[in-house]
C-alpha cells in the first residue's frame, strides 16, 4: 500500500527512514500529535505495507536472495554483491544482505509502532481490531524473512523511541522468533476480514494469514498444522474469492492484479505515478528498449529452462528475442518474461504487482503436507492436478493425461511436488527457501557444479555493520 512520505515519517516516530519534512514543523509530527484518529491509524498501517516495496528498492531483494543463490537464476556479472550470493562467496559486508536487514527492521519498527499506539486511539473498534491485525500480519511477514535468511535475530516487539534503543539486544533463538511469528499470524487471522474490495484491494485478509501460517508450519516441518491451515483456505476458497485462472499466463496479467489467485502480493502502481515496479526492467534483456532500457539483471539458467517437460506452457513465459529501436528482431538468450507491462516507458513505471503467496501455492503446500503424512492420497492429488492440467493446457477440472495418480510412491510424489514448485514459482523468490527447508540446497547445487557451497550457506551472514553497532550480535557459523 502506498502512502505520502509525510505520513510515513509519523509512522516511523523517530525518523528511521529518509523522508522530507518540508513545510511541516517537526513538532507537529511528534507521535503524541499524530495518533489521534482513525485516519492516523490507517496511515500508520499503510506505512508498514510500504516497506515491502522498498526491500532492495522495487522489492528486488526478494528475488536476489530468494532465487539467485540457486540453480534457477544467473546474474549479470557486473554487480559484485550479487555475484557473491550467486557463487556462494557472500561476506558480511555484502550490500544486499545489509540493506535487506536494515529495511526489513524498519518494517518491524513501523509495525511495532502501529501495534503499540493504535489501541489508544478513540475510533471504531472493528476498524481498530482490523488495523492491528494487519500490522501483526506484516510484523510476522517481516520476521519470517529475517529468520529464514539470518536465523535467530533480535526480537523487537515494541516501537523504537530513541536512536540508541535496541543496540545491545542479543539474538533470540530461531524457535523464539517462530513462536512470535505464529502468535502474530494466529491473532491476525481472527482480526482480518475475508476479503476487501475497491481501494482496499491488496490489504491482507484472513485467508492470507492462514496461508502464511501454512507456509510457516511447512518451513518448520510441522506437516499436521501445515495441512490443517492450507485445508482451511482450500475449504473456504469460495468465501475468500480464491481460485486458479484457466491459463498460467493470466496469473501475471496486469488486468488480474489482486485477482482470484492472489492471496498476498506487494502492490505497485505504474503509469507515471512514481510508485511503479522495476521488475520488468530488471528481467528485460540488457540494453533492449523494453521500459526504456532493459537491465538484464536476472537470467534463467539453462538448467531451469531445459527442465520443463514438453508441452508445459509455463516454459512459454520466457523471452528469447525482442524488437530494437530500428524495428529489427534481436535474438537473445532466454529471459524471464512473467512481469510484462507494455505501457511502461521507464524503470520503475510498470504496473505489475509482485506475488508473495498465490492460491496455487496453497494447493501445493497442502499436497506436500498431506503426502508427508499419508502419501499421495486422493485429496493431495486433487490439490496438485488442477495446477498440472493448467500447465499443459487442459481444463482445470476433469481427468487429463497430465494428472498424477496414486500409483506414485510417497517418495516419487514428494519429488514431483518439489519439481512443480520449481516450475510454477520460477522468478517469484521461492527456490532458495524451498531448497533450504527440504535439505537439498547443498547436495543438489554441489552436484550441479556450485563447488563453493557448504552448510554455511543455508543462512546469510549477520551484516557486519549491525555487529559493529551491536556488540551482542553473534555471527552465523562459517562467516
CSV table of C-alpha atoms in Angstrom, one decimal:
chain,number,residue,atom,x,y,z
A,1,UNK,CA,0.0,0.0,0.0
A,2,UNK,CA,1.4,3.4,-0.9
A,3,UNK,CA,1.3,6.5,1.3
A,4,UNK,CA,2.5,10.0,1.2
A,5,UNK,CA,6.0,10.4,2.7
A,6,UNK,CA,4.8,12.9,5.4
A,7,UNK,CA,2.6,10.1,6.9
A,8,UNK,CA,5.5,7.7,6.7
A,9,UNK,CA,7.5,10.0,8.9
A,10,UNK,CA,4.9,9.9,11.6
A,11,UNK,CA,4.6,6.2,11.5
A,12,UNK,CA,8.4,5.9,12.0
A,13,UNK,CA,8.1,8.1,15.1
A,14,UNK,CA,11.8,8.8,15.3
A,15,UNK,CA,12.7,9.0,11.6
A,16,UNK,CA,14.2,5.6,10.9
A,17,UNK,CA,14.0,6.3,7.2
A,18,UNK,CA,14.6,9.2,4.7
A,19,UNK,CA,11.7,11.5,4.3
A,20,UNK,CA,11.2,15.2,3.6
A,21,UNK,CA,9.8,17.5,6.2
A,22,UNK,CA,9.4,20.5,4.0
A,23,UNK,CA,6.7,22.9,5.1
A,24,UNK,CA,5.7,20.8,8.1
A,25,UNK,CA,7.1,21.8,11.5
A,26,UNK,CA,8.7,18.6,13.1
A,27,UNK,CA,6.8,19.2,16.4
A,28,UNK,CA,3.5,18.7,14.6
A,29,UNK,CA,4.6,15.2,13.6
A,30,UNK,CA,5.5,14.0,17.1
A,31,UNK,CA,3.8,10.8,18.0
A,32,UNK,CA,1.6,12.5,20.7
A,33,UNK,CA,0.2,14.7,18.0
A,34,UNK,CA,-0.2,12.2,15.3
A,35,UNK,CA,-2.0,9.2,16.7
A,36,UNK,CA,-5.3,10.8,17.4
A,37,UNK,CA,-7.9,9.4,14.9
A,38,UNK,CA,-8.8,6.6,12.5
A,39,UNK,CA,-7.1,8.3,9.6
A,40,UNK,CA,-3.8,8.4,11.5
A,41,UNK,CA,-4.2,4.7,12.4
A,42,UNK,CA,-4.8,3.8,8.8
A,43,UNK,CA,-1.8,5.9,7.6
A,44,UNK,CA,0.4,4.2,10.2
A,45,UNK,CA,-0.5,0.7,8.9
A,46,UNK,CA,-0.2,1.8,5.3
A,47,UNK,CA,3.4,2.8,6.2
A,48,UNK,CA,4.0,-0.8,7.4
A,49,UNK,CA,2.9,-2.1,4.0
A,50,UNK,CA,5.1,0.4,2.2
A,51,UNK,CA,8.3,-1.2,3.4
A,52,UNK,CA,7.7,-4.3,1.3
A,53,UNK,CA,8.1,-2.2,-1.8
A,54,UNK,CA,11.5,-1.0,-0.5
A,55,UNK,CA,13.3,-4.3,0.1
A,56,UNK,CA,16.1,-3.6,-2.3
A,57,UNK,CA,14.0,-0.8,-4.0
A,58,UNK,CA,11.2,-2.3,-6.1
A,59,UNK,CA,11.3,-5.5,-3.9
A,60,UNK,CA,14.2,-6.9,-6.0
A,61,UNK,CA,16.0,-8.4,-2.9
A,62,UNK,CA,13.2,-10.9,-2.6
A,63,UNK,CA,14.4,-12.2,-6.0
A,64,UNK,CA,18.2,-11.6,-5.3
A,65,UNK,CA,18.1,-13.5,-2.0
A,66,UNK,CA,15.4,-15.9,-2.9
A,67,UNK,CA,16.3,-17.1,-6.4
A,68,UNK,CA,19.8,-16.0,-7.3
A,69,UNK,CA,21.7,-18.4,-4.9
A,70,UNK,CA,20.1,-21.5,-6.6
A,71,UNK,CA,20.0,-23.5,-9.8
A,72,UNK,CA,17.3,-21.2,-11.3
A,73,UNK,CA,19.0,-17.9,-11.9
A,74,UNK,CA,22.2,-16.3,-13.1
A,75,UNK,CA,23.2,-12.6,-12.5
A,76,UNK,CA,24.6,-10.1,-14.9
A,77,UNK,CA,28.3,-10.3,-13.9
A,78,UNK,CA,28.7,-6.5,-13.3
A,79,UNK,CA,27.5,-6.5,-9.7
A,80,UNK,CA,29.9,-7.9,-7.2
A,81,UNK,CA,27.5,-8.2,-4.4
A,82,UNK,CA,25.0,-10.3,-6.4
A,83,UNK,CA,27.8,-12.4,-7.8
A,84,UNK,CA,28.9,-13.2,-4.2
A,85,UNK,CA,25.4,-14.5,-3.4
A,86,UNK,CA,25.2,-16.5,-6.7
A,87,UNK,CA,28.6,-18.1,-6.3
A,88,UNK,CA,28.2,-18.7,-2.5
A,89,UNK,CA,31.1,-16.5,-1.5
A,90,UNK,CA,29.0,-13.9,0.4
A,91,UNK,CA,30.8,-11.8,3.0
A,92,UNK,CA,29.2,-10.0,6.0
A,93,UNK,CA,29.7,-6.6,4.3
A,94,UNK,CA,27.6,-7.6,1.3
A,95,UNK,CA,25.3,-4.6,0.5
A,96,UNK,CA,22.3,-6.8,-0.4
A,97,UNK,CA,22.4,-8.7,2.9
A,98,UNK,CA,23.0,-5.4,4.8
A,99,UNK,CA,20.2,-3.5,3.0
A,100,UNK,CA,17.7,-6.3,3.5
A,101,UNK,CA,18.3,-6.5,7.2
A,102,UNK,CA,18.0,-2.7,7.7
A,103,UNK,CA,14.9,-2.2,5.6
A,104,UNK,CA,13.0,-5.1,7.0
A,105,UNK,CA,13.7,-4.0,10.5
A,106,UNK,CA,12.3,-0.6,9.5
A,107,UNK,CA,9.1,-2.6,8.6
A,108,UNK,CA,9.2,-4.3,12.0
A,109,UNK,CA,9.5,-1.0,13.8
A,110,UNK,CA,6.7,0.5,11.8
A,111,UNK,CA,4.5,-2.5,12.7
A,112,UNK,CA,5.5,-2.2,16.4
A,113,UNK,CA,4.6,1.5,16.4
A,114,UNK,CA,1.1,0.8,14.9
A,115,UNK,CA,0.5,-2.1,17.3
A,116,UNK,CA,1.6,0.0,20.3
A,117,UNK,CA,-0.2,3.2,19.5
A,118,UNK,CA,-3.5,2.3,17.7
A,119,UNK,CA,-5.1,0.8,20.8
A,120,UNK,CA,-5.0,4.2,22.5
A,121,UNK,CA,-6.9,6.0,19.6
A,122,UNK,CA,-10.6,6.7,20.0
A,123,UNK,CA,-12.1,5.1,16.9
A,124,UNK,CA,-14.4,2.4,15.5
A,125,UNK,CA,-13.4,-0.8,17.4
A,126,UNK,CA,-13.9,-3.0,14.4
A,127,UNK,CA,-11.6,-1.0,12.3
A,128,UNK,CA,-9.1,-0.7,15.2
A,129,UNK,CA,-9.1,-4.5,15.5
A,130,UNK,CA,-8.6,-4.9,11.8
A,131,UNK,CA,-5.7,-2.5,11.5
A,132,UNK,CA,-3.9,-4.1,14.5
A,133,UNK,CA,-4.4,-7.4,12.8
A,134,UNK,CA,-2.9,-6.1,9.6
A,135,UNK,CA,0.1,-4.8,11.5
A,136,UNK,CA,0.6,-8.1,13.2
A,137,UNK,CA,0.4,-10.0,9.9
A,138,UNK,CA,3.1,-7.7,8.5
A,139,UNK,CA,5.3,-7.9,11.5
A,140,UNK,CA,5.1,-11.7,11.2
A,141,UNK,CA,5.8,-11.5,7.4
A,142,UNK,CA,8.9,-9.4,8.0
A,143,UNK,CA,10.2,-11.6,10.8
A,144,UNK,CA,9.6,-14.7,8.6
A,145,UNK,CA,12.0,-13.4,6.1
A,146,UNK,CA,14.5,-12.4,8.8
A,147,UNK,CA,14.5,-15.8,10.5
A,148,UNK,CA,14.8,-17.8,7.3
A,149,UNK,CA,17.6,-15.6,5.9
A,150,UNK,CA,19.6,-15.0,9.1
A,151,UNK,CA,18.4,-17.5,11.7
A,152,UNK,CA,17.7,-16.2,15.2
A,153,UNK,CA,17.6,-12.4,15.2
A,154,UNK,CA,16.9,-9.7,17.8
A,155,UNK,CA,13.2,-9.9,18.6
A,156,UNK,CA,12.0,-6.3,18.8
A,157,UNK,CA,8.3,-6.1,19.8
A,158,UNK,CA,7.9,-2.5,20.9
A,159,UNK,CA,8.5,0.7,19.0
A,160,UNK,CA,12.0,2.1,18.9
A,161,UNK,CA,11.8,5.5,20.6
A,162,UNK,CA,15.5,6.6,20.5
A,163,UNK,CA,18.5,6.1,18.3
A,164,UNK,CA,20.2,4.0,21.0
A,165,UNK,CA,17.3,1.7,21.6
A,166,UNK,CA,18.0,-1.9,20.5
A,167,UNK,CA,21.7,-1.5,20.1
A,168,UNK,CA,22.5,-4.1,22.7
A,169,UNK,CA,19.8,-6.6,22.1
A,170,UNK,CA,21.1,-10.1,21.6
A,171,UNK,CA,19.8,-12.6,19.1
A,172,UNK,CA,16.7,-14.6,20.0
A,173,UNK,CA,16.7,-18.2,19.0
A,174,UNK,CA,15.1,-19.2,15.7
A,175,UNK,CA,12.5,-21.1,17.7
A,176,UNK,CA,11.6,-18.0,19.7
A,177,UNK,CA,11.2,-15.9,16.5
A,178,UNK,CA,9.0,-18.6,15.0
A,179,UNK,CA,6.9,-18.7,18.2
A,180,UNK,CA,6.2,-14.9,17.8
A,181,UNK,CA,5.5,-15.3,14.1
A,182,UNK,CA,2.9,-17.9,14.8
A,183,UNK,CA,1.4,-15.9,17.6
A,184,UNK,CA,1.1,-12.8,15.4
A,185,UNK,CA,-0.4,-14.7,12.5
A,186,UNK,CA,-2.9,-16.6,14.7
A,187,UNK,CA,-4.1,-13.3,16.2
A,188,UNK,CA,-4.3,-11.7,12.8
A,189,UNK,CA,-6.4,-14.4,11.2
A,190,UNK,CA,-9.2,-13.8,13.7
A,191,UNK,CA,-9.0,-10.0,13.3
A,192,UNK,CA,-9.0,-9.7,9.5
A,193,UNK,CA,-11.9,-9.8,7.0
A,194,UNK,CA,-12.4,-12.5,4.4
A,195,UNK,CA,-11.8,-10.1,1.5
A,196,UNK,CA,-11.5,-6.4,0.6
A,197,UNK,CA,-12.9,-4.5,-2.4
A,198,UNK,CA,-12.2,-1.3,-4.2
A,199,UNK,CA,-9.4,0.9,-3.0
A,200,UNK,CA,-8.6,-1.6,-0.2
A,201,UNK,CA,-7.8,-4.5,-2.5
A,202,UNK,CA,-4.3,-5.8,-1.7
A,203,UNK,CA,-4.7,-5.4,2.1
A,204,UNK,CA,-4.1,-8.7,4.0
A,205,UNK,CA,-7.1,-10.9,4.8
A,206,UNK,CA,-7.9,-13.9,7.0
A,207,UNK,CA,-7.1,-16.1,4.1
A,208,UNK,CA,-3.7,-14.5,3.7
A,209,UNK,CA,-3.0,-15.1,7.4
A,210,UNK,CA,-4.0,-18.7,7.3
A,211,UNK,CA,-1.9,-19.2,4.1
A,212,UNK,CA,1.1,-17.6,5.7
A,213,UNK,CA,0.7,-19.8,8.7
A,214,UNK,CA,0.7,-22.8,6.4
A,215,UNK,CA,3.9,-21.7,4.9
A,216,UNK,CA,5.5,-21.1,8.3
A,217,UNK,CA,4.4,-24.6,9.5
A,218,UNK,CA,5.7,-26.2,6.3
A,219,UNK,CA,9.0,-24.5,6.8
A,220,UNK,CA,9.2,-25.9,10.3
A,221,UNK,CA,8.2,-29.4,9.0
A,222,UNK,CA,5.1,-29.3,11.2
A,223,UNK,CA,3.2,-31.1,8.5
A,224,UNK,CA,0.0,-31.6,10.5
A,225,UNK,CA,-0.5,-27.9,11.1
A,226,UNK,CA,0.6,-27.0,7.5
A,227,UNK,CA,-2.0,-29.4,6.2
A,228,UNK,CA,-4.7,-28.1,8.5
A,229,UNK,CA,-4.1,-24.4,7.7
A,230,UNK,CA,-3.9,-24.9,4.0
A,231,UNK,CA,-7.0,-27.0,4.1
A,232,UNK,CA,-8.9,-24.3,5.9
A,233,UNK,CA,-8.0,-22.0,3.0
A,234,UNK,CA,-9.0,-24.5,0.3
A,235,UNK,CA,-12.2,-25.4,2.1
A,236,UNK,CA,-13.2,-21.7,2.2
A,237,UNK,CA,-11.8,-20.7,-1.2
A,238,UNK,CA,-15.2,-19.5,-2.4
A,239,UNK,CA,-15.7,-17.3,0.7
A,240,UNK,CA,-12.2,-15.8,0.2
A,241,UNK,CA,-12.7,-15.4,-3.5
A,242,UNK,CA,-9.7,-17.7,-4.3
A,243,UNK,CA,-9.3,-19.9,-7.4
A,244,UNK,CA,-7.0,-20.7,-10.3
A,245,UNK,CA,-7.0,-18.8,-13.6
A,246,UNK,CA,-7.6,-21.1,-16.6
A,247,UNK,CA,-4.3,-20.1,-18.1
A,248,UNK,CA,-0.9,-19.7,-16.5
A,249,UNK,CA,-0.2,-16.5,-18.4
A,250,UNK,CA,-3.3,-14.9,-17.0
A,251,UNK,CA,-1.9,-15.1,-13.4
A,252,UNK,CA,0.5,-12.3,-14.3
A,253,UNK,CA,-1.7,-10.1,-16.4
A,254,UNK,CA,-2.0,-6.6,-15.1
A,255,UNK,CA,-5.7,-6.8,-15.5
A,256,UNK,CA,-5.8,-9.6,-12.9
A,257,UNK,CA,-3.9,-7.8,-10.2
A,258,UNK,CA,-5.3,-8.8,-6.8
A,259,UNK,CA,-7.5,-11.3,-8.7
A,260,UNK,CA,-8.7,-14.7,-7.5
A,261,UNK,CA,-5.3,-16.3,-7.5
A,262,UNK,CA,-3.8,-13.5,-5.4
A,263,UNK,CA,-3.5,-14.3,-1.6
A,264,UNK,CA,-0.9,-11.7,-0.9
A,265,UNK,CA,1.1,-9.6,-3.3
A,266,UNK,CA,3.2,-6.4,-3.0
A,267,UNK,CA,1.4,-3.5,-4.6
A,268,UNK,CA,2.8,-1.3,-7.3
A,269,UNK,CA,1.1,1.5,-9.3
A,270,UNK,CA,2.5,2.3,-12.7
A,271,UNK,CA,1.5,4.9,-15.3
A,272,UNK,CA,3.9,7.7,-14.2
A,273,UNK,CA,2.7,7.6,-10.5
A,274,UNK,CA,6.3,7.3,-9.2
A,275,UNK,CA,5.1,4.2,-7.4
A,276,UNK,CA,5.6,1.6,-10.1
A,277,UNK,CA,7.6,-1.6,-10.3
A,278,UNK,CA,11.0,-2.1,-11.7
A,279,UNK,CA,10.7,-5.9,-12.2
A,280,UNK,CA,10.1,-5.6,-15.9
A,281,UNK,CA,13.3,-3.7,-16.4
A,282,UNK,CA,15.4,-6.0,-14.2
A,283,UNK,CA,14.3,-9.0,-16.2
A,284,UNK,CA,14.3,-7.5,-19.7
A,285,UNK,CA,17.3,-8.2,-22.0
A,286,UNK,CA,20.2,-5.9,-21.3
A,287,UNK,CA,20.0,-2.7,-23.4
A,288,UNK,CA,16.8,-3.8,-25.0
A,289,UNK,CA,14.2,-0.9,-25.5
A,290,UNK,CA,11.8,-2.6,-23.0
A,291,UNK,CA,10.8,0.1,-20.4
A,292,UNK,CA,13.4,2.4,-21.9
A,293,UNK,CA,16.4,0.1,-21.4
A,294,UNK,CA,16.4,-3.4,-20.0
A,295,UNK,CA,19.0,-4.2,-17.3
A,296,UNK,CA,19.3,-7.9,-17.9
A,297,UNK,CA,20.0,-8.3,-14.2
A,298,UNK,CA,18.5,-11.8,-13.7
A,299,UNK,CA,18.6,-14.5,-16.3
A,300,UNK,CA,17.2,-18.1,-16.1
A,301,UNK,CA,19.8,-20.9,-16.0
A,302,UNK,CA,19.8,-23.4,-18.8
A,303,UNK,CA,19.2,-26.0,-16.1
A,304,UNK,CA,15.9,-24.4,-15.3
A,305,UNK,CA,14.9,-23.7,-18.9
A,306,UNK,CA,15.7,-27.2,-20.0
A,307,UNK,CA,14.0,-28.8,-17.0
A,308,UNK,CA,10.4,-28.0,-18.3
A,309,UNK,CA,8.7,-31.0,-19.9
A,310,UNK,CA,7.5,-31.0,-23.5
A,311,UNK,CA,4.1,-29.2,-23.6
A,312,UNK,CA,4.5,-27.3,-20.4
A,313,UNK,CA,3.1,-23.9,-21.1
A,314,UNK,CA,4.9,-22.3,-18.2
A,315,UNK,CA,8.0,-22.5,-20.4
A,316,UNK,CA,6.3,-20.1,-22.8
A,317,UNK,CA,6.8,-17.3,-20.2
A,318,UNK,CA,10.4,-16.8,-21.3
A,319,UNK,CA,11.6,-14.3,-23.8
A,320,UNK,CA,14.3,-15.1,-26.4
A,321,UNK,CA,14.0,-12.2,-28.8
A,322,UNK,CA,13.0,-8.5,-28.9
A,323,UNK,CA,12.5,-5.8,-31.4
A,324,UNK,CA,15.1,-3.0,-31.2
A,325,UNK,CA,14.6,0.7,-31.9
A,326,UNK,CA,15.3,0.2,-35.6
A,327,UNK,CA,12.4,-2.3,-35.8
A,328,UNK,CA,14.8,-5.3,-36.1
A,329,UNK,CA,14.3,-8.6,-34.3
A,330,UNK,CA,17.2,-9.4,-32.0
A,331,UNK,CA,17.6,-13.0,-30.8
A,332,UNK,CA,18.9,-13.4,-27.3
A,333,UNK,CA,19.4,-15.9,-24.6
A,334,UNK,CA,16.2,-16.8,-22.7
A,335,UNK,CA,14.9,-14.2,-20.2
A,336,UNK,CA,12.2,-14.4,-17.6
A,337,UNK,CA,9.1,-12.7,-19.0
A,338,UNK,CA,6.4,-13.1,-16.3
A,339,UNK,CA,6.3,-9.4,-15.4
A,340,UNK,CA,5.2,-7.6,-18.5
A,341,UNK,CA,3.8,-4.1,-18.9
A,342,UNK,CA,3.7,-2.8,-22.5
A,343,UNK,CA,2.7,0.6,-21.3
A,344,UNK,CA,5.7,1.1,-19.1
A,345,UNK,CA,8.3,3.5,-20.6
A,346,UNK,CA,10.9,3.8,-17.9
A,347,UNK,CA,12.4,2.0,-15.0
A,348,UNK,CA,10.0,1.9,-12.0
A,349,UNK,CA,7.0,2.7,-14.2
A,350,UNK,CA,5.5,-0.8,-14.5
A,351,UNK,CA,2.1,-1.6,-13.1
A,352,UNK,CA,2.9,-5.2,-12.1
A,353,UNK,CA,2.5,-6.4,-8.5
A,354,UNK,CA,4.9,-8.9,-7.1
A,355,UNK,CA,3.3,-12.1,-5.8
A,356,UNK,CA,4.2,-13.4,-2.3
A,357,UNK,CA,1.5,-16.1,-1.9
A,358,UNK,CA,-0.6,-17.4,-4.8
A,359,UNK,CA,-3.5,-19.8,-4.4
A,360,UNK,CA,-1.5,-22.3,-6.4
A,361,UNK,CA,1.0,-22.2,-3.5
A,362,UNK,CA,-1.7,-23.0,-1.0
A,363,UNK,CA,-2.7,-26.1,-3.1
A,364,UNK,CA,0.9,-27.3,-3.4
A,365,UNK,CA,1.5,-26.7,0.3
A,366,UNK,CA,-1.5,-28.9,1.1
A,367,UNK,CA,-0.4,-31.6,-1.3
A,368,UNK,CA,3.1,-31.6,0.2
A,369,UNK,CA,2.0,-31.8,3.8
A,370,UNK,CA,-0.7,-34.4,3.0
A,371,UNK,CA,1.9,-36.5,1.3
A,372,UNK,CA,4.3,-36.4,4.1
A,373,UNK,CA,1.6,-37.6,6.5
A,374,UNK,CA,-0.4,-40.0,4.4
A,375,UNK,CA,1.3,-40.4,1.0
A,376,UNK,CA,-0.4,-39.5,-2.4
A,377,UNK,CA,-4.0,-39.5,-1.2
A,378,UNK,CA,-6.9,-38.5,-3.4
A,379,UNK,CA,-7.0,-35.2,-1.5
A,380,UNK,CA,-3.3,-34.5,-2.3
A,381,UNK,CA,-3.9,-35.4,-6.0
A,382,UNK,CA,-7.0,-33.2,-6.2
A,383,UNK,CA,-4.9,-30.3,-4.9
A,384,UNK,CA,-2.0,-30.6,-7.3
A,385,UNK,CA,-3.7,-31.9,-10.5
A,386,UNK,CA,-5.5,-28.6,-11.5
A,387,UNK,CA,-2.1,-27.0,-11.5
A,388,UNK,CA,-0.7,-29.7,-13.7
A,389,UNK,CA,-3.7,-29.5,-16.1
A,390,UNK,CA,-3.3,-25.8,-16.5
A,391,UNK,CA,0.4,-26.2,-17.1
A,392,UNK,CA,-0.3,-28.5,-20.1
A,393,UNK,CA,-3.3,-26.6,-21.5
A,394,UNK,CA,-6.1,-28.8,-20.1
A,395,UNK,CA,-9.3,-27.6,-18.4
A,396,UNK,CA,-8.8,-27.3,-14.6
A,397,UNK,CA,-11.5,-29.9,-13.9
A,398,UNK,CA,-11.7,-33.4,-15.3
A,399,UNK,CA,-9.1,-36.0,-15.7
A,400,UNK,CA,-6.2,-35.4,-18.1
A,401,UNK,CA,-3.0,-37.1,-19.2
A,402,UNK,CA,-1.1,-34.5,-17.1
A,403,UNK,CA,-2.6,-35.8,-13.9
A,404,UNK,CA,-0.5,-37.5,-11.2
A,405,UNK,CA,-2.1,-40.7,-9.9
A,406,UNK,CA,-2.0,-42.8,-6.7
A,407,UNK,CA,0.4,-45.2,-8.4
A,408,UNK,CA,3.2,-42.8,-7.3
A,409,UNK,CA,5.1,-43.8,-4.2
A,410,UNK,CA,5.3,-41.3,-1.4
A,411,UNK,CA,8.9,-40.5,-2.3
A,412,UNK,CA,8.2,-40.1,-6.1
A,413,UNK,CA,5.2,-37.8,-5.3
A,414,UNK,CA,7.4,-35.7,-3.0
A,415,UNK,CA,9.9,-35.2,-5.8
A,416,UNK,CA,7.0,-34.4,-8.2
A,417,UNK,CA,5.7,-31.7,-5.9
A,418,UNK,CA,9.1,-30.2,-5.5
A,419,UNK,CA,9.5,-30.1,-9.3
A,420,UNK,CA,6.1,-28.5,-9.7
A,421,UNK,CA,7.1,-25.8,-7.2
A,422,UNK,CA,10.2,-25.0,-9.2
A,423,UNK,CA,8.3,-24.7,-12.5
A,424,UNK,CA,5.3,-22.9,-11.1
A,425,UNK,CA,7.1,-20.3,-9.0
A,426,UNK,CA,10.2,-19.6,-11.0
A,427,UNK,CA,11.3,-16.0,-10.6
A,428,UNK,CA,9.0,-15.4,-7.6
A,429,UNK,CA,11.6,-15.7,-4.9
A,430,UNK,CA,10.9,-19.2,-3.7
A,431,UNK,CA,13.7,-21.5,-4.9
A,432,UNK,CA,16.4,-20.9,-2.3
A,433,UNK,CA,13.8,-21.2,0.5
A,434,UNK,CA,12.5,-24.4,-0.9
A,435,UNK,CA,15.9,-26.0,-1.3
A,436,UNK,CA,17.0,-25.0,2.3
A,437,UNK,CA,13.8,-26.2,4.0
A,438,UNK,CA,13.9,-29.5,2.2
A,439,UNK,CA,17.6,-30.1,2.9
A,440,UNK,CA,18.6,-30.1,-0.8
A,441,UNK,CA,20.5,-26.8,-1.1
A,442,UNK,CA,24.0,-28.1,-0.6
A,443,UNK,CA,23.9,-31.6,-2.2
A,444,UNK,CA,21.8,-30.5,-5.2
A,445,UNK,CA,23.8,-27.5,-6.0
A,446,UNK,CA,27.2,-29.1,-5.3
A,447,UNK,CA,26.2,-31.9,-7.8
A,448,UNK,CA,25.4,-29.1,-10.3
A,449,UNK,CA,28.9,-27.6,-10.0
A,450,UNK,CA,28.5,-25.0,-7.3
A,451,UNK,CA,31.6,-26.2,-5.6
A,452,UNK,CA,31.9,-23.3,-3.1
A,453,UNK,CA,28.6,-24.2,-1.4
A,454,UNK,CA,28.6,-25.6,2.2
A,455,UNK,CA,26.1,-25.8,5.0
A,456,UNK,CA,27.2,-22.3,5.9
A,457,UNK,CA,25.1,-21.1,3.0
A,458,UNK,CA,21.8,-22.3,4.4
A,459,UNK,CA,21.8,-18.9,6.2
A,460,UNK,CA,23.1,-15.5,5.2
A,461,UNK,CA,25.7,-13.7,7.3
A,462,UNK,CA,24.7,-11.2,10.0
A,463,UNK,CA,25.6,-7.8,8.4
A,464,UNK,CA,28.9,-6.6,9.7
A,465,UNK,CA,27.6,-3.0,10.1
A,466,UNK,CA,24.9,-4.3,12.6
A,467,UNK,CA,27.6,-6.2,14.6
A,468,UNK,CA,29.7,-3.1,14.7
A,469,UNK,CA,26.8,-1.2,16.2
A,470,UNK,CA,25.6,-4.0,18.5
A,471,UNK,CA,28.4,-6.0,20.2
A,472,UNK,CA,25.9,-8.6,21.4
A,473,UNK,CA,25.1,-9.8,17.8
A,474,UNK,CA,26.9,-13.0,17.2
A,475,UNK,CA,27.8,-14.1,13.7
A,476,UNK,CA,26.4,-17.2,11.9
A,477,UNK,CA,28.8,-20.2,11.6
A,478,UNK,CA,31.2,-20.1,8.7
A,479,UNK,CA,31.2,-16.3,8.3
